[in-house]
mmCIF file of C-alpha atoms in Angstrom:
data_model
loop_
_atom_site.group_PDB
_atom_site.id
_atom_site.type_symbol
_atom_site.label_atom_id
_atom_site.label_comp_id
_atom_site.label_asym_id
_atom_site.label_seq_id
_atom_site.Cartn_x
_atom_site.Cartn_y
_atom_site.Cartn_z
ATOM 1 C CA GLY A 1103 36.613 -130.300 -63.394
ATOM 2 C CA GLU A 1104 39.989 -129.158 -64.602
ATOM 3 C CA ASN A 1105 42.185 -127.024 -62.340
ATOM 4 C CA VAL A 1106 45.109 -125.146 -63.836
ATOM 5 C CA GLU A 1107 47.787 -123.567 -61.670
ATOM 6 C CA GLN A 1108 50.331 -121.108 -63.013
ATOM 7 C CA HIS A 1109 53.606 -119.801 -61.600
ATOM 8 C CA PRO A 1110 55.053 -117.296 -61.090
ATOM 9 C CA SER A 1111 52.402 -114.602 -60.849
ATOM 10 C CA THR A 1112 54.955 -111.931 -61.724
ATOM 11 C CA LEU A 1113 58.271 -112.200 -63.508
ATOM 12 C CA SER A 1114 60.852 -109.544 -64.305
ATOM 13 C CA VAL A 1115 63.772 -110.233 -66.621
ATOM 14 C CA GLN A 1116 66.453 -108.191 -68.276
ATOM 15 C CA GLU A 1117 66.123 -107.662 -71.985
ATOM 16 C CA GLY A 1118 67.829 -110.506 -73.800
ATOM 17 C CA ASP A 1119 67.403 -112.994 -70.973
ATOM 18 C CA SER A 1120 65.031 -115.947 -71.052
ATOM 19 C CA ALA A 1121 61.690 -116.213 -69.288
ATOM 20 C CA VAL A 1122 60.004 -119.422 -68.185
ATOM 21 C CA ILE A 1123 56.414 -119.761 -67.011
ATOM 22 C CA LYS A 1124 55.097 -123.034 -65.644
ATOM 23 C CA CYS A 1125 51.622 -124.523 -65.397
ATOM 24 C CA THR A 1126 50.170 -127.685 -63.957
ATOM 25 C CA TYR A 1127 46.821 -129.249 -64.687
ATOM 26 C CA SER A 1128 44.720 -131.781 -62.848
ATOM 27 C CA ASP A 1129 42.655 -133.638 -65.465
ATOM 28 C CA SER A 1130 44.753 -136.244 -67.244
ATOM 29 C CA ALA A 1131 42.162 -136.291 -70.043
ATOM 30 C CA SER A 1132 43.024 -132.730 -71.115
ATOM 31 C CA ASN A 1133 44.680 -132.816 -74.506
ATOM 32 C CA TYR A 1134 45.136 -129.244 -75.659
ATOM 33 C CA PHE A 1135 47.337 -126.625 -73.997
ATOM 34 C CA PRO A 1136 47.449 -123.117 -75.462
ATOM 35 C CA TRP A 1137 49.310 -120.076 -74.250
ATOM 36 C CA TYR A 1138 47.869 -116.601 -74.571
ATOM 37 C CA LYS A 1139 49.445 -113.166 -74.367
ATOM 38 C CA GLN A 1140 47.226 -110.370 -73.131
ATOM 39 C CA GLU A 1141 48.210 -106.742 -73.370
ATOM 40 C CA LEU A 1142 46.501 -104.105 -71.279
ATOM 41 C CA GLY A 1143 42.916 -103.496 -72.336
ATOM 42 C CA LYS A 1144 42.985 -106.120 -75.065
ATOM 43 C CA GLY A 1145 41.745 -109.646 -75.556
ATOM 44 C CA PRO A 1146 44.075 -112.631 -75.227
ATOM 45 C CA GLN A 1147 46.125 -113.500 -78.285
ATOM 46 C CA LEU A 1148 47.104 -117.087 -78.982
ATOM 47 C CA ILE A 1149 50.892 -117.286 -79.221
ATOM 48 C CA ILE A 1150 51.565 -121.007 -79.212
ATOM 49 C CA ASP A 1151 49.822 -124.239 -78.358
ATOM 50 C CA ILE A 1152 50.642 -127.890 -77.915
ATOM 51 C CA ARG A 1153 48.633 -131.066 -78.062
ATOM 52 C CA SER A 1154 49.027 -134.092 -75.854
ATOM 53 C CA ASN A 1155 50.659 -136.196 -78.555
ATOM 54 C CA VAL A 1156 53.638 -133.822 -78.728
ATOM 55 C CA GLY A 1157 56.296 -133.148 -76.112
ATOM 56 C CA GLU A 1158 57.725 -129.886 -77.405
ATOM 57 C CA LYS A 1159 56.915 -127.213 -79.940
ATOM 58 C CA LYS A 1160 58.906 -124.195 -80.977
ATOM 59 C CA ASP A 1161 58.106 -121.052 -82.913
ATOM 60 C CA GLN A 1162 61.043 -118.674 -83.254
ATOM 61 C CA ARG A 1163 61.753 -117.309 -79.754
ATOM 62 C CA ILE A 1164 58.849 -119.107 -78.136
ATOM 63 C CA ALA A 1165 58.719 -122.751 -77.135
ATOM 64 C CA VAL A 1166 56.346 -124.876 -75.106
ATOM 65 C CA THR A 1167 57.086 -128.202 -73.430
ATOM 66 C CA LEU A 1168 54.590 -130.725 -72.133
ATOM 67 C CA ASN A 1169 55.110 -133.477 -69.595
ATOM 68 C CA LYS A 1170 51.971 -135.586 -69.631
ATOM 69 C CA THR A 1171 53.120 -137.893 -66.869
ATOM 70 C CA ALA A 1172 53.693 -135.031 -64.468
ATOM 71 C CA LYS A 1173 50.798 -133.032 -65.905
ATOM 72 C CA HIS A 1174 52.728 -129.862 -66.388
ATOM 73 C CA PHE A 1175 53.658 -127.649 -69.286
ATOM 74 C CA SER A 1176 55.900 -124.641 -69.641
ATOM 75 C CA LEU A 1177 56.357 -121.600 -71.828
ATOM 76 C CA HIS A 1178 59.888 -120.533 -72.709
ATOM 77 C CA ILE A 1179 60.672 -117.164 -74.223
ATOM 78 C CA THR A 1180 64.258 -116.598 -75.288
ATOM 79 C CA GLU A 1181 66.014 -113.325 -76.098
ATOM 80 C CA THR A 1182 63.238 -111.358 -74.450
ATOM 81 C CA GLN A 1183 62.359 -107.920 -75.757
ATOM 82 C CA PRO A 1184 60.452 -105.061 -74.120
ATOM 83 C CA GLU A 1185 57.463 -105.774 -76.373
ATOM 84 C CA ASP A 1186 57.205 -109.201 -74.750
ATOM 85 C CA SER A 1187 55.982 -107.431 -71.600
ATOM 86 C CA ALA A 1188 52.376 -108.506 -71.027
ATOM 87 C CA VAL A 1189 50.283 -110.925 -69.024
ATOM 88 C CA TYR A 1190 50.592 -114.534 -70.153
ATOM 89 C CA PHE A 1191 47.925 -117.155 -69.513
ATOM 90 C CA CYS A 1192 48.195 -120.878 -69.888
ATOM 91 C CA ALA A 1193 45.096 -122.957 -70.440
ATOM 92 C CA ALA A 1194 43.991 -126.543 -70.756
ATOM 93 C CA SER A 1195 41.035 -128.143 -72.457
ATOM 94 C CA LEU A 1196 39.609 -131.454 -73.513
ATOM 95 C CA GLY A 1197 38.667 -131.578 -77.140
ATOM 96 C CA ALA A 1198 36.975 -128.518 -78.584
ATOM 97 C CA ASN A 1199 35.493 -127.514 -75.277
ATOM 98 C CA ASN A 1200 35.892 -124.499 -73.077
ATOM 99 C CA LEU A 1201 39.320 -123.567 -71.849
ATOM 100 C CA PHE A 1202 40.377 -123.636 -68.228
ATOM 101 C CA PHE A 1203 42.781 -120.785 -67.627
ATOM 102 C CA GLY A 1204 45.675 -120.382 -65.272
ATOM 103 C CA THR A 1205 45.839 -117.316 -63.064
ATOM 104 C CA GLY A 1206 48.243 -115.436 -65.317
ATOM 105 C CA THR A 1207 51.842 -114.241 -65.179
ATOM 106 C CA ARG A 1208 52.721 -110.607 -65.527
ATOM 107 C CA LEU A 1209 56.006 -110.502 -67.432
ATOM 108 C CA THR A 1210 58.088 -107.360 -67.396
ATOM 109 C CA VAL A 1211 61.115 -107.116 -69.647
ATOM 110 C CA ILE A 1212 63.486 -104.442 -68.410
ATOM 111 C CA PRO A 1213 65.341 -102.607 -71.190
ATOM 112 C CA GLY B 887 44.800 -116.659 -87.496
ATOM 113 C CA ALA B 888 41.066 -116.174 -87.413
ATOM 114 C CA VAL B 889 39.597 -112.801 -86.480
ATOM 115 C CA VAL B 890 36.937 -112.188 -83.861
ATOM 116 C CA SER B 891 35.519 -108.734 -83.311
ATOM 117 C CA GLN B 892 33.519 -107.251 -80.481
ATOM 118 C CA HIS B 893 31.348 -104.196 -80.315
ATOM 119 C CA PRO B 894 31.353 -101.903 -78.498
ATOM 120 C CA SER B 895 34.889 -101.824 -77.165
ATOM 121 C CA ARG B 896 33.880 -99.647 -74.277
ATOM 122 C CA VAL B 897 30.517 -98.747 -72.754
ATOM 123 C CA ILE B 898 29.439 -96.696 -69.783
ATOM 124 C CA CYS B 899 25.861 -96.971 -68.612
ATOM 125 C CA LYS B 900 23.661 -96.056 -65.709
ATOM 126 C CA SER B 901 22.599 -98.584 -63.136
ATOM 127 C CA GLY B 902 19.407 -100.364 -64.138
ATOM 128 C CA THR B 903 19.894 -100.132 -67.881
ATOM 129 C CA SER B 904 20.635 -102.989 -70.269
ATOM 130 C CA VAL B 905 23.714 -103.280 -72.423
ATOM 131 C CA LYS B 906 24.191 -105.453 -75.496
ATOM 132 C CA ILE B 907 27.619 -106.682 -76.567
ATOM 133 C CA GLU B 908 28.169 -108.221 -79.987
ATOM 134 C CA CYS B 909 30.730 -110.856 -80.884
ATOM 135 C CA ARG B 910 31.417 -111.648 -84.529
ATOM 136 C CA SER B 911 33.645 -114.161 -86.232
ATOM 137 C CA LEU B 912 34.804 -112.236 -89.296
ATOM 138 C CA ASP B 913 36.346 -114.837 -91.548
ATOM 139 C CA PHE B 914 34.975 -118.122 -90.302
ATOM 140 C CA GLN B 915 31.777 -119.647 -89.022
ATOM 141 C CA ALA B 916 31.339 -120.578 -85.402
ATOM 142 C CA THR B 917 28.523 -122.777 -84.176
ATOM 143 C CA THR B 918 29.843 -122.226 -80.683
ATOM 144 C CA MET B 919 31.142 -119.104 -79.006
ATOM 145 C CA PHE B 920 32.277 -118.577 -75.448
ATOM 146 C CA TRP B 921 31.719 -115.598 -73.196
ATOM 147 C CA TYR B 922 34.206 -114.767 -70.470
ATOM 148 C CA ARG B 923 34.376 -112.135 -67.779
ATOM 149 C CA GLN B 924 37.641 -110.773 -66.457
ATOM 150 C CA PHE B 925 38.014 -108.615 -63.376
ATOM 151 C CA PRO B 926 41.098 -106.413 -62.967
ATOM 152 C CA LYS B 927 44.319 -108.377 -62.575
ATOM 153 C CA GLN B 928 42.444 -111.664 -62.610
ATOM 154 C CA SER B 929 42.094 -114.546 -64.985
ATOM 155 C CA LEU B 930 39.300 -115.167 -67.456
ATOM 156 C CA MET B 931 36.229 -116.830 -66.032
ATOM 157 C CA LEU B 932 33.892 -118.633 -68.394
ATOM 158 C CA MET B 933 30.347 -117.345 -68.099
ATOM 159 C CA ALA B 934 28.515 -119.293 -70.764
ATOM 160 C CA THR B 935 28.749 -121.211 -73.986
ATOM 161 C CA SER B 936 26.705 -119.796 -76.835
ATOM 162 C CA ASN B 937 25.273 -122.338 -79.270
ATOM 163 C CA GLU B 938 23.908 -121.439 -82.671
ATOM 164 C CA GLY B 939 20.323 -122.595 -82.967
ATOM 165 C CA SER B 940 19.910 -123.650 -79.359
ATOM 166 C CA LYS B 941 20.011 -122.321 -75.825
ATOM 167 C CA ALA B 942 23.218 -121.165 -74.237
ATOM 168 C CA THR B 943 24.850 -123.216 -71.524
ATOM 169 C CA TYR B 944 25.634 -121.224 -68.410
ATOM 170 C CA GLU B 945 28.329 -121.902 -65.862
ATOM 171 C CA GLN B 946 27.415 -122.414 -62.264
ATOM 172 C CA GLY B 947 26.657 -119.174 -60.502
ATOM 173 C CA VAL B 948 25.933 -117.179 -63.665
ATOM 174 C CA GLU B 949 22.362 -115.903 -63.821
ATOM 175 C CA LYS B 950 20.893 -116.728 -67.201
ATOM 176 C CA ASP B 951 18.111 -114.172 -66.789
ATOM 177 C CA LYS B 952 20.635 -111.428 -66.167
ATOM 178 C CA PHE B 953 23.104 -112.349 -68.877
ATOM 179 C CA LEU B 954 21.043 -113.081 -71.958
ATOM 180 C CA ILE B 955 22.844 -114.792 -74.798
ATOM 181 C CA ASN B 956 21.591 -115.089 -78.343
ATOM 182 C CA HIS B 957 23.548 -116.882 -81.046
ATOM 183 C CA ALA B 958 21.724 -115.333 -83.981
ATOM 184 C CA SER B 959 23.826 -116.755 -86.793
ATOM 185 C CA LEU B 960 26.990 -118.694 -87.499
ATOM 186 C CA THR B 961 29.013 -115.501 -87.169
ATOM 187 C CA LEU B 962 27.229 -113.544 -84.448
ATOM 188 C CA SER B 963 26.594 -114.015 -80.757
ATOM 189 C CA THR B 964 25.280 -111.327 -78.438
ATOM 190 C CA LEU B 965 25.482 -110.933 -74.684
ATOM 191 C CA THR B 966 22.956 -108.631 -73.047
ATOM 192 C CA VAL B 967 23.575 -107.550 -69.489
ATOM 193 C CA THR B 968 20.117 -106.743 -68.182
ATOM 194 C CA SER B 969 19.438 -104.290 -65.370
ATOM 195 C CA ALA B 970 23.145 -103.680 -64.985
ATOM 196 C CA HIS B 971 24.579 -102.790 -61.584
ATOM 197 C CA PRO B 972 28.004 -101.473 -60.604
ATOM 198 C CA GLU B 973 29.140 -104.976 -59.641
ATOM 199 C CA ASP B 974 28.621 -106.007 -63.272
ATOM 200 C CA SER B 975 31.411 -103.633 -64.293
ATOM 201 C CA SER B 976 34.050 -105.812 -65.856
ATOM 202 C CA PHE B 977 35.901 -106.719 -69.037
ATOM 203 C CA TYR B 978 33.781 -109.048 -71.158
ATOM 204 C CA ILE B 979 35.534 -111.145 -73.764
ATOM 205 C CA CYS B 980 34.174 -113.586 -76.312
ATOM 206 C CA SER B 981 35.963 -116.332 -78.156
ATOM 207 C CA ALA B 982 35.230 -118.702 -80.984
ATOM 208 C CA PRO B 983 36.862 -122.021 -81.853
ATOM 209 C CA LEU B 984 38.082 -122.479 -85.394
ATOM 210 C CA GLY B 985 36.511 -125.410 -87.166
ATOM 211 C CA GLY B 986 36.916 -128.778 -85.538
ATOM 212 C CA ARG B 987 40.192 -127.861 -83.924
ATOM 213 C CA ASN B 988 40.720 -126.704 -80.378
ATOM 214 C CA GLU B 989 42.142 -123.276 -81.132
ATOM 215 C CA GLN B 990 40.043 -120.495 -79.724
ATOM 216 C CA PHE B 991 40.386 -116.975 -81.005
ATOM 217 C CA PHE B 992 39.426 -114.130 -78.749
ATOM 218 C CA GLY B 993 37.772 -110.845 -79.431
ATOM 219 C CA PRO B 994 39.377 -107.604 -78.225
ATOM 220 C CA GLY B 995 37.023 -107.371 -75.266
ATOM 221 C CA THR B 996 34.387 -104.907 -74.076
ATOM 222 C CA ARG B 997 34.985 -102.756 -71.031
ATOM 223 C CA LEU B 998 31.660 -102.252 -69.237
ATOM 224 C CA THR B 999 31.384 -99.589 -66.566
ATOM 225 C CA VAL B 1000 28.099 -99.283 -64.702
ATOM 226 C CA LEU B 1001 27.670 -96.057 -62.789
#
């Protein structure tokens, strides 16, 4: 089955700086890579996703890159704000099947 | 995005009782829903896939007789934790994929505490 690894497990940045979270996956057949933001006591919220036919996708301050050859993808958050503080999960899936999640990154944005 | 609700958001029960958690897709139909369990400071672990009109598919190590799943309609799936024990205390989250696309939308989760 798919194995998704995520780094770092914790990340602290100053407000306004950028944050980068990286994930690798093992199954080359995976074709969908979403990123979720989870605040304390809440369910994960989809913030951005990318499919295997695209190398990069951007939505305002958030961007995701995908390197299919190396089987890794990254989340980039620019101009971080305190409200960006949360736990972020990457995931991978094949088709419309269940998601395989990374272990999560706790991001803290220091005002 | 699509909205998925869960009820209750929080439940405390005594050991040995059963607890039912509902997952609803509010503005779309879902023939499939997923149930996850999340322990503190850990990732989401898939428990089972709920299929409308057929039996749920359970992941390895998940007891189907303990975690009963019923996909009653295209907008409702329920998870019943039977004879709950303290080790079943966890955060239970459901999700539903939107249409034929991969995007999964998650419910807000249910915090179960078994005393």
